[in-house]
């Protein structure tokens, strides 16, 4: 069972108990979802995987069976990380402490606001429904604007890619992969 939320020893114990209680398996093997993705992408299950969805999952496995996964380390953040970076860039541009960006128009349209301050108000108000995963909705806008040539969006995407590379190297080191190539 490759499962999101399988991060710490107590998580694995709880998930195994839940699987046994449902009668799905007497002795379930539970792995972090990044490790399941690694096995899906590498025929031998050896290598490094970075899964950048709403959040981020990183996993690695060496040929001697040493395994590591990210377990909520503060990493690049997936879509939420891209979205947060976009909001910071839009806020900085509105305050004239950062360069103008086409992300501003896209963010205003997404939130149905006419000012950046209106977006900030909407995102920080204490009344009404709070949406903790809200930033992830901005990720496609960041990618679109980067592809269209916006230098601010391109910088956000480039920085995200650089961090992914650093985390891949860190994961490989954790399990002893390298210097030879690996999946």
JSON list of C-alpha atoms in Angstrom, two decimals:
[
{"chain": "A", "resi": 1, "resn": "UNK", "atom": "CA", "xyz": [0.00, 0.00, 0.00]},
{"chain": "A", "resi": 2, "resn": "UNK", "atom": "CA", "xyz": [1.61, 3.23, -1.18]},
{"chain": "A", "resi": 3, "resn": "UNK", "atom": "CA", "xyz": [-0.09, 5.87, 0.93]},
{"chain": "A", "resi": 4, "resn": "UNK", "atom": "CA", "xyz": [-0.06, 9.60, 1.43]},
{"chain": "A", "resi": 5, "resn": "UNK", "atom": "CA", "xyz": [0.25, 10.26, 5.13]},
{"chain": "A", "resi": 6, "resn": "UNK", "atom": "CA", "xyz": [2.61, 7.32, 5.67]},
{"chain": "A", "resi": 7, "resn": "UNK", "atom": "CA", "xyz": [5.37, 9.52, 7.00]},
{"chain": "A", "resi": 8, "resn": "UNK", "atom": "CA", "xyz": [6.37, 8.53, 10.54]},
{"chain": "A", "resi": 9, "resn": "UNK", "atom": "CA", "xyz": [6.54, 5.20, 12.42]},
{"chain": "A", "resi": 10, "resn": "UNK", "atom": "CA", "xyz": [3.23, 5.85, 14.17]},
{"chain": "A", "resi": 11, "resn": "UNK", "atom": "CA", "xyz": [1.59, 6.60, 10.80]},
{"chain": "A", "resi": 12, "resn": "UNK", "atom": "CA", "xyz": [2.74, 3.25, 9.42]},
{"chain": "A", "resi": 13, "resn": "UNK", "atom": "CA", "xyz": [1.43, 1.44, 12.52]},
{"chain": "A", "resi": 14, "resn": "UNK", "atom": "CA", "xyz": [-1.96, 3.19, 12.31]},
{"chain": "A", "resi": 15, "resn": "UNK", "atom": "CA", "xyz": [-2.29, 2.53, 8.58]},
{"chain": "A", "resi": 16, "resn": "UNK", "atom": "CA", "xyz": [-1.33, -1.15, 8.93]},
{"chain": "A", "resi": 17, "resn": "UNK", "atom": "CA", "xyz": [-3.87, -1.54, 11.74]},
{"chain": "A", "resi": 18, "resn": "UNK", "atom": "CA", "xyz": [-6.58, 0.08, 9.62]},
{"chain": "A", "resi": 19, "resn": "UNK", "atom": "CA", "xyz": [-5.80, -2.17, 6.66]},
{"chain": "A", "resi": 20, "resn": "UNK", "atom": "CA", "xyz": [-5.89, -5.28, 8.87]},
{"chain": "A", "resi": 21, "resn": "UNK", "atom": "CA", "xyz": [-9.17, -4.14, 10.49]},
{"chain": "A", "resi": 22, "resn": "UNK", "atom": "CA", "xyz": [-10.77, -3.87, 7.04]},
{"chain": "A", "resi": 23, "resn": "UNK", "atom": "CA", "xyz": [-9.60, -7.37, 6.19]},
{"chain": "A", "resi": 24, "resn": "UNK", "atom": "CA", "xyz": [-7.56, -6.23, 3.20]},
{"chain": "A", "resi": 25, "resn": "UNK", "atom": "CA", "xyz": [-4.36, -7.95, 4.35]},
{"chain": "A", "resi": 26, "resn": "UNK", "atom": "CA", "xyz": [-3.09, -9.77, 7.43]},
{"chain": "A", "resi": 27, "resn": "UNK", "atom": "CA", "xyz": [0.46, -8.41, 7.03]},
{"chain": "A", "resi": 28, "resn": "UNK", "atom": "CA", "xyz": [0.23, -5.28, 4.87]},
{"chain": "A", "resi": 29, "resn": "UNK", "atom": "CA", "xyz": [3.33, -3.62, 3.49]},
{"chain": "A", "resi": 30, "resn": "UNK", "atom": "CA", "xyz": [2.78, 0.14, 3.78]},
{"chain": "A", "resi": 31, "resn": "UNK", "atom": "CA", "xyz": [5.15, 2.61, 2.13]},
{"chain": "A", "resi": 32, "resn": "UNK", "atom": "CA", "xyz": [5.14, 6.37, 1.71]},
{"chain": "A", "resi": 33, "resn": "UNK", "atom": "CA", "xyz": [3.46, 7.47, -1.53]},
{"chain": "A", "resi": 34, "resn": "UNK", "atom": "CA", "xyz": [6.80, 8.67, -2.91]},
{"chain": "A", "resi": 35, "resn": "UNK", "atom": "CA", "xyz": [8.20, 5.14, -2.62]},
{"chain": "A", "resi": 36, "resn": "UNK", "atom": "CA", "xyz": [5.21, 3.76, -4.52]},
{"chain": "A", "resi": 37, "resn": "UNK", "atom": "CA", "xyz": [5.86, 6.30, -7.26]},
{"chain": "A", "resi": 38, "resn": "UNK", "atom": "CA", "xyz": [9.52, 5.30, -7.33]},
{"chain": "A", "resi": 39, "resn": "UNK", "atom": "CA", "xyz": [8.59, 1.64, -7.82]},
{"chain": "A", "resi": 40, "resn": "UNK", "atom": "CA", "xyz": [6.19, 2.64, -10.59]},
{"chain": "A", "resi": 41, "resn": "UNK", "atom": "CA", "xyz": [8.88, 4.62, -12.40]},
{"chain": "A", "resi": 42, "resn": "UNK", "atom": "CA", "xyz": [11.91, 2.41, -11.87]},
{"chain": "A", "resi": 43, "resn": "UNK", "atom": "CA", "xyz": [11.74, -1.27, -12.85]},
{"chain": "A", "resi": 44, "resn": "UNK", "atom": "CA", "xyz": [14.14, -2.20, -10.03]},
{"chain": "A", "resi": 45, "resn": "UNK", "atom": "CA", "xyz": [12.73, 0.25, -7.48]},
{"chain": "A", "resi": 46, "resn": "UNK", "atom": "CA", "xyz": [16.15, 1.92, -7.29]},
{"chain": "A", "resi": 47, "resn": "UNK", "atom": "CA", "xyz": [16.55, 5.66, -7.83]},
{"chain": "A", "resi": 48, "resn": "UNK", "atom": "CA", "xyz": [15.05, 8.97, -6.78]},
{"chain": "A", "resi": 49, "resn": "UNK", "atom": "CA", "xyz": [11.55, 10.30, -7.32]},
{"chain": "A", "resi": 50, "resn": "UNK", "atom": "CA", "xyz": [10.19, 13.79, -6.82]},
{"chain": "A", "resi": 51, "resn": "UNK", "atom": "CA", "xyz": [6.42, 14.11, -6.96]},
{"chain": "A", "resi": 52, "resn": "UNK", "atom": "CA", "xyz": [5.29, 17.71, -7.29]},
{"chain": "A", "resi": 53, "resn": "UNK", "atom": "CA", "xyz": [1.52, 17.80, -6.94]},
{"chain": "A", "resi": 54, "resn": "UNK", "atom": "CA", "xyz": [-0.36, 20.07, -4.56]},
{"chain": "A", "resi": 55, "resn": "UNK", "atom": "CA", "xyz": [2.39, 19.30, -2.08]},
{"chain": "A", "resi": 56, "resn": "UNK", "atom": "CA", "xyz": [5.71, 17.57, -2.45]},
{"chain": "A", "resi": 57, "resn": "UNK", "atom": "CA", "xyz": [6.86, 13.99, -1.98]},
{"chain": "A", "resi": 58, "resn": "UNK", "atom": "CA", "xyz": [10.45, 12.83, -2.35]},
{"chain": "A", "resi": 59, "resn": "UNK", "atom": "CA", "xyz": [11.71, 9.28, -2.11]},
{"chain": "A", "resi": 60, "resn": "UNK", "atom": "CA", "xyz": [14.87, 7.33, -2.79]},
{"chain": "A", "resi": 61, "resn": "UNK", "atom": "CA", "xyz": [16.02, 3.70, -2.69]},
{"chain": "A", "resi": 62, "resn": "UNK", "atom": "CA", "xyz": [19.47, 2.21, -3.25]},
{"chain": "A", "resi": 63, "resn": "UNK", "atom": "CA", "xyz": [20.31, -1.18, -4.72]},
{"chain": "A", "resi": 64, "resn": "UNK", "atom": "CA", "xyz": [21.16, -2.45, -1.22]},
{"chain": "A", "resi": 65, "resn": "UNK", "atom": "CA", "xyz": [17.60, -1.63, -0.10]},
{"chain": "A", "resi": 66, "resn": "UNK", "atom": "CA", "xyz": [18.25, 1.56, 1.85]},
{"chain": "A", "resi": 67, "resn": "UNK", "atom": "CA", "xyz": [15.10, 3.73, 1.64]},
{"chain": "A", "resi": 68, "resn": "UNK", "atom": "CA", "xyz": [14.37, 7.36, 2.49]},
{"chain": "A", "resi": 69, "resn": "UNK", "atom": "CA", "xyz": [11.32, 9.56, 1.95]},
{"chain": "A", "resi": 70, "resn": "UNK", "atom": "CA", "xyz": [10.68, 13.21, 2.68]},
{"chain": "A", "resi": 71, "resn": "UNK", "atom": "CA", "xyz": [8.29, 12.88, 5.63]},
{"chain": "A", "resi": 72, "resn": "UNK", "atom": "CA", "xyz": [7.14, 16.49, 5.69]},
{"chain": "A", "resi": 73, "resn": "UNK", "atom": "CA", "xyz": [10.53, 18.14, 5.36]},
{"chain": "A", "resi": 74, "resn": "UNK", "atom": "CA", "xyz": [9.99, 21.75, 4.29]},
{"chain": "A", "resi": 75, "resn": "UNK", "atom": "CA", "xyz": [10.79, 21.21, 0.63]},
{"chain": "A", "resi": 76, "resn": "UNK", "atom": "CA", "xyz": [9.97, 23.00, -2.59]},
{"chain": "A", "resi": 77, "resn": "UNK", "atom": "CA", "xyz": [6.27, 22.72, -1.79]},
{"chain": "A", "resi": 78, "resn": "UNK", "atom": "CA", "xyz": [4.71, 21.54, -5.06]},
{"chain": "A", "resi": 79, "resn": "UNK", "atom": "CA", "xyz": [1.81, 23.61, -6.34]},
{"chain": "A", "resi": 80, "resn": "UNK", "atom": "CA", "xyz": [1.38, 25.33, -3.00]},
{"chain": "A", "resi": 81, "resn": "UNK", "atom": "CA", "xyz": [4.99, 26.50, -3.13]},
{"chain": "A", "resi": 82, "resn": "UNK", "atom": "CA", "xyz": [4.60, 27.89, -6.64]},
{"chain": "A", "resi": 83, "resn": "UNK", "atom": "CA", "xyz": [1.37, 29.61, -5.62]},
{"chain": "A", "resi": 84, "resn": "UNK", "atom": "CA", "xyz": [2.86, 31.16, -2.49]},
{"chain": "A", "resi": 85, "resn": "UNK", "atom": "CA", "xyz": [5.80, 32.45, -4.50]},
{"chain": "A", "resi": 86, "resn": "UNK", "atom": "CA", "xyz": [3.38, 33.95, -7.04]},
{"chain": "A", "resi": 87, "resn": "UNK", "atom": "CA", "xyz": [1.42, 35.73, -4.32]},
{"chain": "A", "resi": 88, "resn": "UNK", "atom": "CA", "xyz": [4.61, 37.11, -2.79]},
{"chain": "A", "resi": 89, "resn": "UNK", "atom": "CA", "xyz": [5.68, 38.40, -6.21]},
{"chain": "A", "resi": 90, "resn": "UNK", "atom": "CA", "xyz": [2.29, 40.02, -6.83]},
{"chain": "A", "resi": 91, "resn": "UNK", "atom": "CA", "xyz": [2.29, 41.62, -3.37]},
{"chain": "A", "resi": 92, "resn": "UNK", "atom": "CA", "xyz": [5.85, 42.92, -3.90]},
{"chain": "A", "resi": 93, "resn": "UNK", "atom": "CA", "xyz": [4.92, 44.38, -7.29]},
{"chain": "A", "resi": 94, "resn": "UNK", "atom": "CA", "xyz": [1.87, 46.10, -5.79]},
{"chain": "A", "resi": 95, "resn": "UNK", "atom": "CA", "xyz": [4.07, 47.70, -3.13]},
{"chain": "A", "resi": 96, "resn": "UNK", "atom": "CA", "xyz": [6.69, 48.73, -5.72]},
{"chain": "A", "resi": 97, "resn": "UNK", "atom": "CA", "xyz": [9.36, 46.67, -3.97]},
{"chain": "A", "resi": 98, "resn": "UNK", "atom": "CA", "xyz": [9.46, 44.06, -6.74]},
{"chain": "A", "resi": 99, "resn": "UNK", "atom": "CA", "xyz": [9.15, 44.04, -10.52]},
{"chain": "A", "resi": 100, "resn": "UNK", "atom": "CA", "xyz": [5.82, 44.21, -12.31]},
{"chain": "A", "resi": 101, "resn": "UNK", "atom": "CA", "xyz": [4.47, 40.81, -13.38]},
{"chain": "A", "resi": 102, "resn": "UNK", "atom": "CA", "xyz": [1.69, 39.51, -15.57]},
{"chain": "A", "resi": 103, "resn": "UNK", "atom": "CA", "xyz": [0.84, 37.27, -12.63]},
{"chain": "A", "resi": 104, "resn": "UNK", "atom": "CA", "xyz": [-0.97, 40.26, -11.12]},
{"chain": "A", "resi": 105, "resn": "UNK", "atom": "CA", "xyz": [-3.75, 40.23, -13.75]},
{"chain": "A", "resi": 106, "resn": "UNK", "atom": "CA", "xyz": [-4.08, 36.45, -13.48]},
{"chain": "A", "resi": 107, "resn": "UNK", "atom": "CA", "xyz": [-4.30, 36.53, -9.67]},
{"chain": "A", "resi": 108, "resn": "UNK", "atom": "CA", "xyz": [-6.86, 39.35, -9.72]},
{"chain": "A", "resi": 109, "resn": "UNK", "atom": "CA", "xyz": [-8.99, 37.42, -12.19]},
{"chain": "A", "resi": 110, "resn": "UNK", "atom": "CA", "xyz": [-8.74, 34.18, -10.22]},
{"chain": "A", "resi": 111, "resn": "UNK", "atom": "CA", "xyz": [-9.88, 35.85, -7.02]},
{"chain": "A", "resi": 112, "resn": "UNK", "atom": "CA", "xyz": [-12.43, 38.11, -8.72]},
{"chain": "A", "resi": 113, "resn": "UNK", "atom": "CA", "xyz": [-10.82, 41.22, -7.25]},
{"chain": "A", "resi": 114, "resn": "UNK", "atom": "CA", "xyz": [-9.84, 44.54, -8.79]},
{"chain": "A", "resi": 115, "resn": "UNK", "atom": "CA", "xyz": [-6.90, 45.28, -6.49]},
{"chain": "A", "resi": 116, "resn": "UNK", "atom": "CA", "xyz": [-4.07, 43.29, -4.99]},
{"chain": "A", "resi": 117, "resn": "UNK", "atom": "CA", "xyz": [-5.09, 44.59, -1.59]},
{"chain": "A", "resi": 118, "resn": "UNK", "atom": "CA", "xyz": [-8.51, 43.05, -2.23]},
{"chain": "A", "resi": 119, "resn": "UNK", "atom": "CA", "xyz": [-6.82, 39.68, -2.84]},
{"chain": "A", "resi": 120, "resn": "UNK", "atom": "CA", "xyz": [-4.80, 40.07, 0.34]},
{"chain": "A", "resi": 121, "resn": "UNK", "atom": "CA", "xyz": [-7.94, 40.97, 2.29]},
{"chain": "A", "resi": 122, "resn": "UNK", "atom": "CA", "xyz": [-9.81, 37.98, 0.92]},
{"chain": "A", "resi": 123, "resn": "UNK", "atom": "CA", "xyz": [-6.93, 35.64, 1.76]},
{"chain": "A", "resi": 124, "resn": "UNK", "atom": "CA", "xyz": [-6.44, 36.94, 5.29]},
{"chain": "A", "resi": 125, "resn": "UNK", "atom": "CA", "xyz": [-9.97, 37.65, 6.46]},
{"chain": "A", "resi": 126, "resn": "UNK", "atom": "CA", "xyz": [-11.06, 35.79, 9.56]},
{"chain": "A", "resi": 127, "resn": "UNK", "atom": "CA", "xyz": [-14.70, 35.57, 8.53]},
{"chain": "A", "resi": 128, "resn": "UNK", "atom": "CA", "xyz": [-16.06, 32.95, 6.20]},
{"chain": "A", "resi": 129, "resn": "UNK", "atom": "CA", "xyz": [-14.41, 29.87, 4.78]},
{"chain": "A", "resi": 130, "resn": "UNK", "atom": "CA", "xyz": [-10.62, 29.56, 4.97]},
{"chain": "A", "resi": 131, "resn": "UNK", "atom": "CA", "xyz": [-8.95, 27.53, 2.23]},
{"chain": "A", "resi": 132, "resn": "UNK", "atom": "CA", "xyz": [-5.54, 26.20, 3.26]},
{"chain": "A", "resi": 133, "resn": "UNK", "atom": "CA", "xyz": [-4.80, 24.65, -0.16]},
{"chain": "A", "resi": 134, "resn": "UNK", "atom": "CA", "xyz": [-5.78, 27.82, -2.01]},
{"chain": "A", "resi": 135, "resn": "UNK", "atom": "CA", "xyz": [-2.25, 28.62, -3.17]},
{"chain": "A", "resi": 136, "resn": "UNK", "atom": "CA", "xyz": [-2.06, 25.44, -5.26]},
{"chain": "A", "resi": 137, "resn": "UNK", "atom": "CA", "xyz": [-4.70, 26.85, -7.62]},
{"chain": "A", "resi": 138, "resn": "UNK", "atom": "CA", "xyz": [-2.14, 29.43, -8.71]},
{"chain": "A", "resi": 139, "resn": "UNK", "atom": "CA", "xyz": [0.46, 26.90, -9.90]},
{"chain": "A", "resi": 140, "resn": "UNK", "atom": "CA", "xyz": [-0.94, 26.53, -13.45]},
{"chain": "A", "resi": 141, "resn": "UNK", "atom": "CA", "xyz": [-1.02, 30.33, -13.78]},
{"chain": "A", "resi": 142, "resn": "UNK", "atom": "CA", "xyz": [2.64, 30.57, -12.80]},
{"chain": "A", "resi": 143, "resn": "UNK", "atom": "CA", "xyz": [3.59, 27.92, -15.35]},
{"chain": "A", "resi": 144, "resn": "UNK", "atom": "CA", "xyz": [1.50, 29.58, -18.08]},
{"chain": "A", "resi": 145, "resn": "UNK", "atom": "CA", "xyz": [2.95, 33.03, -17.46]},
{"chain": "A", "resi": 146, "resn": "UNK", "atom": "CA", "xyz": [6.50, 31.65, -17.32]},
{"chain": "A", "resi": 147, "resn": "UNK", "atom": "CA", "xyz": [5.96, 29.97, -20.67]},
{"chain": "A", "resi": 148, "resn": "UNK", "atom": "CA", "xyz": [4.50, 33.20, -22.07]},
{"chain": "A", "resi": 149, "resn": "UNK", "atom": "CA", "xyz": [7.69, 35.03, -21.14]},
{"chain": "A", "resi": 150, "resn": "UNK", "atom": "CA", "xyz": [6.96, 36.79, -17.85]},
{"chain": "A", "resi": 151, "resn": "UNK", "atom": "CA", "xyz": [10.40, 37.11, -16.20]},
{"chain": "A", "resi": 152, "resn": "UNK", "atom": "CA", "xyz": [9.01, 37.03, -12.65]},
{"chain": "A", "resi": 153, "resn": "UNK", "atom": "CA", "xyz": [7.04, 33.84, -13.28]},
{"chain": "A", "resi": 154, "resn": "UNK", "atom": "CA", "xyz": [10.02, 32.32, -15.10]},
{"chain": "A", "resi": 155, "resn": "UNK", "atom": "CA", "xyz": [12.23, 33.11, -12.11]},
{"chain": "A", "resi": 156, "resn": "UNK", "atom": "CA", "xyz": [9.76, 31.39, -9.77]},
{"chain": "A", "resi": 157, "resn": "UNK", "atom": "CA", "xyz": [9.69, 28.29, -11.98]},
{"chain": "A", "resi": 158, "resn": "UNK", "atom": "CA", "xyz": [13.47, 28.27, -12.41]},
{"chain": "A", "resi": 159, "resn": "UNK", "atom": "CA", "xyz": [13.97, 28.54, -8.64]},
{"chain": "A", "resi": 160, "resn": "UNK", "atom": "CA", "xyz": [11.50, 25.71, -8.09]},
{"chain": "A", "resi": 161, "resn": "UNK", "atom": "CA", "xyz": [13.37, 23.53, -10.57]},
{"chain": "A", "resi": 162, "resn": "UNK", "atom": "CA", "xyz": [16.70, 24.30, -8.93]},
{"chain": "A", "resi": 163, "resn": "UNK", "atom": "CA", "xyz": [15.30, 23.32, -5.52]},
{"chain": "A", "resi": 164, "resn": "UNK", "atom": "CA", "xyz": [13.93, 20.09, -6.99]},
{"chain": "A", "resi": 165, "resn": "UNK", "atom": "CA", "xyz": [17.41, 19.25, -8.25]},
{"chain": "A", "resi": 166, "resn": "UNK", "atom": "CA", "xyz": [18.94, 19.97, -4.85]},
{"chain": "A", "resi": 167, "resn": "UNK", "atom": "CA", "xyz": [16.36, 17.76, -3.12]},
{"chain": "A", "resi": 168, "resn": "UNK", "atom": "CA", "xyz": [16.98, 14.95, -5.62]},
{"chain": "A", "resi": 169, "resn": "UNK", "atom": "CA", "xyz": [20.69, 15.09, -4.81]},
{"chain": "A", "resi": 170, "resn": "UNK", "atom": "CA", "xyz": [19.95, 15.16, -1.07]},
{"chain": "A", "resi": 171, "resn": "UNK", "atom": "CA", "xyz": [17.66, 12.13, -1.39]},
{"chain": "A", "resi": 172, "resn": "UNK", "atom": "CA", "xyz": [20.29, 10.25, -3.39]},
{"chain": "A", "resi": 173, "resn": "UNK", "atom": "CA", "xyz": [22.90, 10.99, -0.73]},
{"chain": "A", "resi": 174, "resn": "UNK", "atom": "CA", "xyz": [20.57, 9.78, 2.04]},
{"chain": "A", "resi": 175, "resn": "UNK", "atom": "CA", "xyz": [20.52, 6.30, 0.55]},
{"chain": "A", "resi": 176, "resn": "UNK", "atom": "CA", "xyz": [24.05, 6.24, -0.88]},
{"chain": "A", "resi": 177, "resn": "UNK", "atom": "CA", "xyz": [23.26, 6.62, -4.59]},
{"chain": "A", "resi": 178, "resn": "UNK", "atom": "CA", "xyz": [25.85, 8.04, -6.95]},
{"chain": "A", "resi": 179, "resn": "UNK", "atom": "CA", "xyz": [28.18, 8.96, -8.45]},
{"chain": "A", "resi": 180, "resn": "UNK", "atom": "CA", "xyz": [27.07, 6.47, -11.13]},
{"chain": "A", "resi": 181, "resn": "UNK", "atom": "CA", "xyz": [23.82, 7.34, -12.93]},
{"chain": "A", "resi": 182, "resn": "UNK", "atom": "CA", "xyz": [20.52, 6.13, -11.48]},
{"chain": "A", "resi": 183, "resn": "UNK", "atom": "CA", "xyz": [16.86, 6.48, -12.43]}
]
